[in-house]
Backbone as JSON Lines, residues from 0, in Angstrom:
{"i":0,"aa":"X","n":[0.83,-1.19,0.0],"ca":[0.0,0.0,0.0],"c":[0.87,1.26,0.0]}
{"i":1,"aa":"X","n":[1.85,1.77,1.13],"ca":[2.83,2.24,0.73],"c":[3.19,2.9,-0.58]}
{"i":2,"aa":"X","n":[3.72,2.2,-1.14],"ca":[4.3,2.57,-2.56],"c":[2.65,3.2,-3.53]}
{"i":3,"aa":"X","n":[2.43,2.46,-3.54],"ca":[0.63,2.88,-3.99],"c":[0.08,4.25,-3.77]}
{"i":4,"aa":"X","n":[0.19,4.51,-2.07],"ca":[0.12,5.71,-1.61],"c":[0.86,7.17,-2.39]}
{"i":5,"aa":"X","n":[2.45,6.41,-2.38],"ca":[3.2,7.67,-2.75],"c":[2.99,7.77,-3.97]}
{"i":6,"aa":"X","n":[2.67,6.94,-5.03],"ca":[2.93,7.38,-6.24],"c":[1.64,7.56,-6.62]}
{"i":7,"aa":"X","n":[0.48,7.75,-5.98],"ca":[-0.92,8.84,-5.99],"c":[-0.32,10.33,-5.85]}
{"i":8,"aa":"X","n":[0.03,10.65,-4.71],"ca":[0.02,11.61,-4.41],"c":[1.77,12.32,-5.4]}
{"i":9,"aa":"X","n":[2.13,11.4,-5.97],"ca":[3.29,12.19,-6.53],"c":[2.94,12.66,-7.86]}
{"i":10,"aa":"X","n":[1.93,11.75,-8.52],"ca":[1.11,11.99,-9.57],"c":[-0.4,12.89,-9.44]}
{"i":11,"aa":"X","n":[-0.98,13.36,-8.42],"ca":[-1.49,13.77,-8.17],"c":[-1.54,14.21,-6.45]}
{"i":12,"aa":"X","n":[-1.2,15.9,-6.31],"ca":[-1.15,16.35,-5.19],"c":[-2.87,16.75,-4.62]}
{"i":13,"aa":"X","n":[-3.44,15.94,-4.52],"ca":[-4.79,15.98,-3.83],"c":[-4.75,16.92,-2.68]}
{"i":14,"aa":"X","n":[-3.11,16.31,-1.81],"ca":[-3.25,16.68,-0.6],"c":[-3.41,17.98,-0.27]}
{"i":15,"aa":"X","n":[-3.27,19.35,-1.54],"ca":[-3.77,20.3,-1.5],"c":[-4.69,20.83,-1.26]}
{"i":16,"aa":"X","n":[-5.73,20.03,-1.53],"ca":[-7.53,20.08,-1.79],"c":[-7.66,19.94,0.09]}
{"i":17,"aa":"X","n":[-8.22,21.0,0.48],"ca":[-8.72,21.39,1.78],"c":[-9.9,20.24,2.03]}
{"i":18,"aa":"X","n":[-10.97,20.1,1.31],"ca":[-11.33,19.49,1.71],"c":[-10.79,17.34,1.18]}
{"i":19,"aa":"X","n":[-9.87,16.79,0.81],"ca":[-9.55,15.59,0.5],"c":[-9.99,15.25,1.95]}
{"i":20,"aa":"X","n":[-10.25,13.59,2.08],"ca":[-10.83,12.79,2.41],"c":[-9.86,11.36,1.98]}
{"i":21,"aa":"X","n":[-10.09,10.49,3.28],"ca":[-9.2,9.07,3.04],"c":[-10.49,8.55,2.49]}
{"i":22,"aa":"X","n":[-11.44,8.69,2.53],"ca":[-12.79,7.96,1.33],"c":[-12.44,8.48,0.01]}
{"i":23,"aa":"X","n":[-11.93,9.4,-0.6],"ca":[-11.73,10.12,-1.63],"c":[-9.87,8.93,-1.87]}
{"i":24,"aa":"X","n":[-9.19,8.69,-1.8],"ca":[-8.05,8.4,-1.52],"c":[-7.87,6.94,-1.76]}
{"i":25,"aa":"X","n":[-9.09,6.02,-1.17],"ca":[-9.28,5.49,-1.09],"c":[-10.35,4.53,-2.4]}
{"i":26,"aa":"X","n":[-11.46,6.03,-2.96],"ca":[-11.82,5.89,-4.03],"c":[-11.1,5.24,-5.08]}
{"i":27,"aa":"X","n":[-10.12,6.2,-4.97],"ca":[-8.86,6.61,-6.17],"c":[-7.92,5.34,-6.25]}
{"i":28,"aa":"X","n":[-7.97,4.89,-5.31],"ca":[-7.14,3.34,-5.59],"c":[-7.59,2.67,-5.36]}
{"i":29,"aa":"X","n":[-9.41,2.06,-5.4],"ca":[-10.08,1.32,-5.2],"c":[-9.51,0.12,-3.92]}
{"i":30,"aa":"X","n":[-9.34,0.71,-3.03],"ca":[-8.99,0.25,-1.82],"c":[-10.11,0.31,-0.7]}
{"i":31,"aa":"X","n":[-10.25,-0.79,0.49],"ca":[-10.88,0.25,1.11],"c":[-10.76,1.15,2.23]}
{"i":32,"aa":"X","n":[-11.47,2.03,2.65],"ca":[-11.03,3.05,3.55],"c":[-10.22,2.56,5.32]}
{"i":33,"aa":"X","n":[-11.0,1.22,5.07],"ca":[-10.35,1.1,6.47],"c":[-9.25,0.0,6.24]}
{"i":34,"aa":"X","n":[-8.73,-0.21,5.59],"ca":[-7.38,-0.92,4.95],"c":[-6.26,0.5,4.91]}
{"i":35,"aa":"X","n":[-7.07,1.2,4.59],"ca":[-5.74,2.52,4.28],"c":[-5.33,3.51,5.42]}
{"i":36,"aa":"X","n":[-6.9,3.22,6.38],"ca":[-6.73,3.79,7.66],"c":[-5.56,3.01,8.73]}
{"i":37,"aa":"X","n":[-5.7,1.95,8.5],"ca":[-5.35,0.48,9.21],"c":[-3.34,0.91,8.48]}
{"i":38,"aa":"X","n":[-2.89,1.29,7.46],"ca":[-1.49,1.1,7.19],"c":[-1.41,2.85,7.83]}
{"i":39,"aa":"X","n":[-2.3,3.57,7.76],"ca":[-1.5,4.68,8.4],"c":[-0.86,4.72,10.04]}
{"i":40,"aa":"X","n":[-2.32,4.04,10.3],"ca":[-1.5,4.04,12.09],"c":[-0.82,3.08,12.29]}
{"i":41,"aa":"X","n":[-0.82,1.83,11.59],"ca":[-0.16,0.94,11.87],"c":[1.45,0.93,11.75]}
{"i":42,"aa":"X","n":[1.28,1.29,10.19],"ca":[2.67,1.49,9.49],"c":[3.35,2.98,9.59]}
{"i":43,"aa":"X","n":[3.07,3.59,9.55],"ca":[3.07,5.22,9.68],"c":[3.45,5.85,11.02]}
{"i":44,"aa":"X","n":[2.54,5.09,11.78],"ca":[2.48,5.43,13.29],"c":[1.97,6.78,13.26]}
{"i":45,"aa":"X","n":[0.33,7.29,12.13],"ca":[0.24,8.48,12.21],"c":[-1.14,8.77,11.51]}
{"i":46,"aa":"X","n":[-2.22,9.37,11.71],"ca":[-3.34,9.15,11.19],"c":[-3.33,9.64,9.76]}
{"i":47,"aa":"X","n":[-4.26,9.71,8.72],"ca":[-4.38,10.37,7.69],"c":[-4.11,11.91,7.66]}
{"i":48,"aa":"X","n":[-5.02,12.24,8.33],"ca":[-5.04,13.86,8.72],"c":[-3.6,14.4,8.51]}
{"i":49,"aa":"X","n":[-2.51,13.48,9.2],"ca":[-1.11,13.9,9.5],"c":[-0.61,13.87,9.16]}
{"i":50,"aa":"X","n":[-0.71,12.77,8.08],"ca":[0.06,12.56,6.96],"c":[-0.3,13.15,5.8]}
{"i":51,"aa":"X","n":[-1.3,13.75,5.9],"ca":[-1.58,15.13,5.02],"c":[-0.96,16.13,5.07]}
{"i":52,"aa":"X","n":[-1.11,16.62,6.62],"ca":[-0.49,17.85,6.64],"c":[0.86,17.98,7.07]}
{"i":53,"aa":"X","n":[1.45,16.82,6.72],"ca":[2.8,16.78,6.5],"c":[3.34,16.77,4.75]}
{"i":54,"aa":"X","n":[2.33,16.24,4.4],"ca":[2.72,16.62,2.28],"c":[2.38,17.61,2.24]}
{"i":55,"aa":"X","n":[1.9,18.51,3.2],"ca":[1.12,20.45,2.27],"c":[2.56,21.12,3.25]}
{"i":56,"aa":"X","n":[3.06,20.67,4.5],"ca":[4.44,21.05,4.95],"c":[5.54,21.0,3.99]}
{"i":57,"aa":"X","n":[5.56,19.83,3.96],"ca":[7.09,19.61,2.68],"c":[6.23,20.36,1.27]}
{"i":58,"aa":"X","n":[5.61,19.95,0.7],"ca":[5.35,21.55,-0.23],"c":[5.44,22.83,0.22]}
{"i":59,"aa":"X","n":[5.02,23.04,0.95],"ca":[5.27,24.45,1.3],"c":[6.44,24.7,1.61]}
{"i":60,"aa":"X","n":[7.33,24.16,2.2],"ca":[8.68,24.08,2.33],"c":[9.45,24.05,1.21]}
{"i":61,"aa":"X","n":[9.22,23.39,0.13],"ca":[9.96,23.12,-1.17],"c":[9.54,24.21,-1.77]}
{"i":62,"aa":"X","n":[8.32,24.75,-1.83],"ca":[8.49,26.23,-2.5],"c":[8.91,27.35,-1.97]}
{"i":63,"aa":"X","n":[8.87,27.39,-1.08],"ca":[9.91,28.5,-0.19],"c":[11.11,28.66,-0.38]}
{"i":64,"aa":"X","n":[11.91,27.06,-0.91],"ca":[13.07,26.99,-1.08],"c":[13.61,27.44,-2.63]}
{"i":65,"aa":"X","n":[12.31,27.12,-3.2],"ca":[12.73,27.67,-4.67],"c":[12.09,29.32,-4.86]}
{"i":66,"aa":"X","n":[12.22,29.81,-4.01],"ca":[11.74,31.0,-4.28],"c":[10.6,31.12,-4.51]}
{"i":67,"aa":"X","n":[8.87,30.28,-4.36],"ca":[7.98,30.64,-4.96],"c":[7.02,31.35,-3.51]}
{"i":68,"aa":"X","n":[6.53,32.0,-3.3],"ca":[5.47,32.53,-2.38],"c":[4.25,32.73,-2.76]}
């Protein structure tokens, strides 16, 4: 799931979208929601939510670094 995960969101930054959803996420890789809930805390050690707003961190961070505001 993992790998699955990242290369959603590397191909598509959802995690922008204020309102995204692990049902939406979950849509998208025809998975289901509580399989994907189940590798975040498990594997992750970290809920969805967090692991969201840790991809809109490192973006925001990476454009800061390239000069974009």
């Amino acid at each position: 799931i993992g790998d699955t995960v990242e290369d959603y969101f590397a191909r598509k930054p959802s995690y922008l979208d204020p309102h995204f959803k692990i049902s939406m996420l979950a849509s998208d890789l025809g998975l289901p929601s509580h399989k994907l809930s189940a590798y975040f805390s498990r594997r992750l050690n970290m809920g969805f939510r967090d692991y969201i707003n840790r991809l809109r961190v490192d973006s925001s961070i990476r454009k800061l670094e390239q000069g974009e505001h």
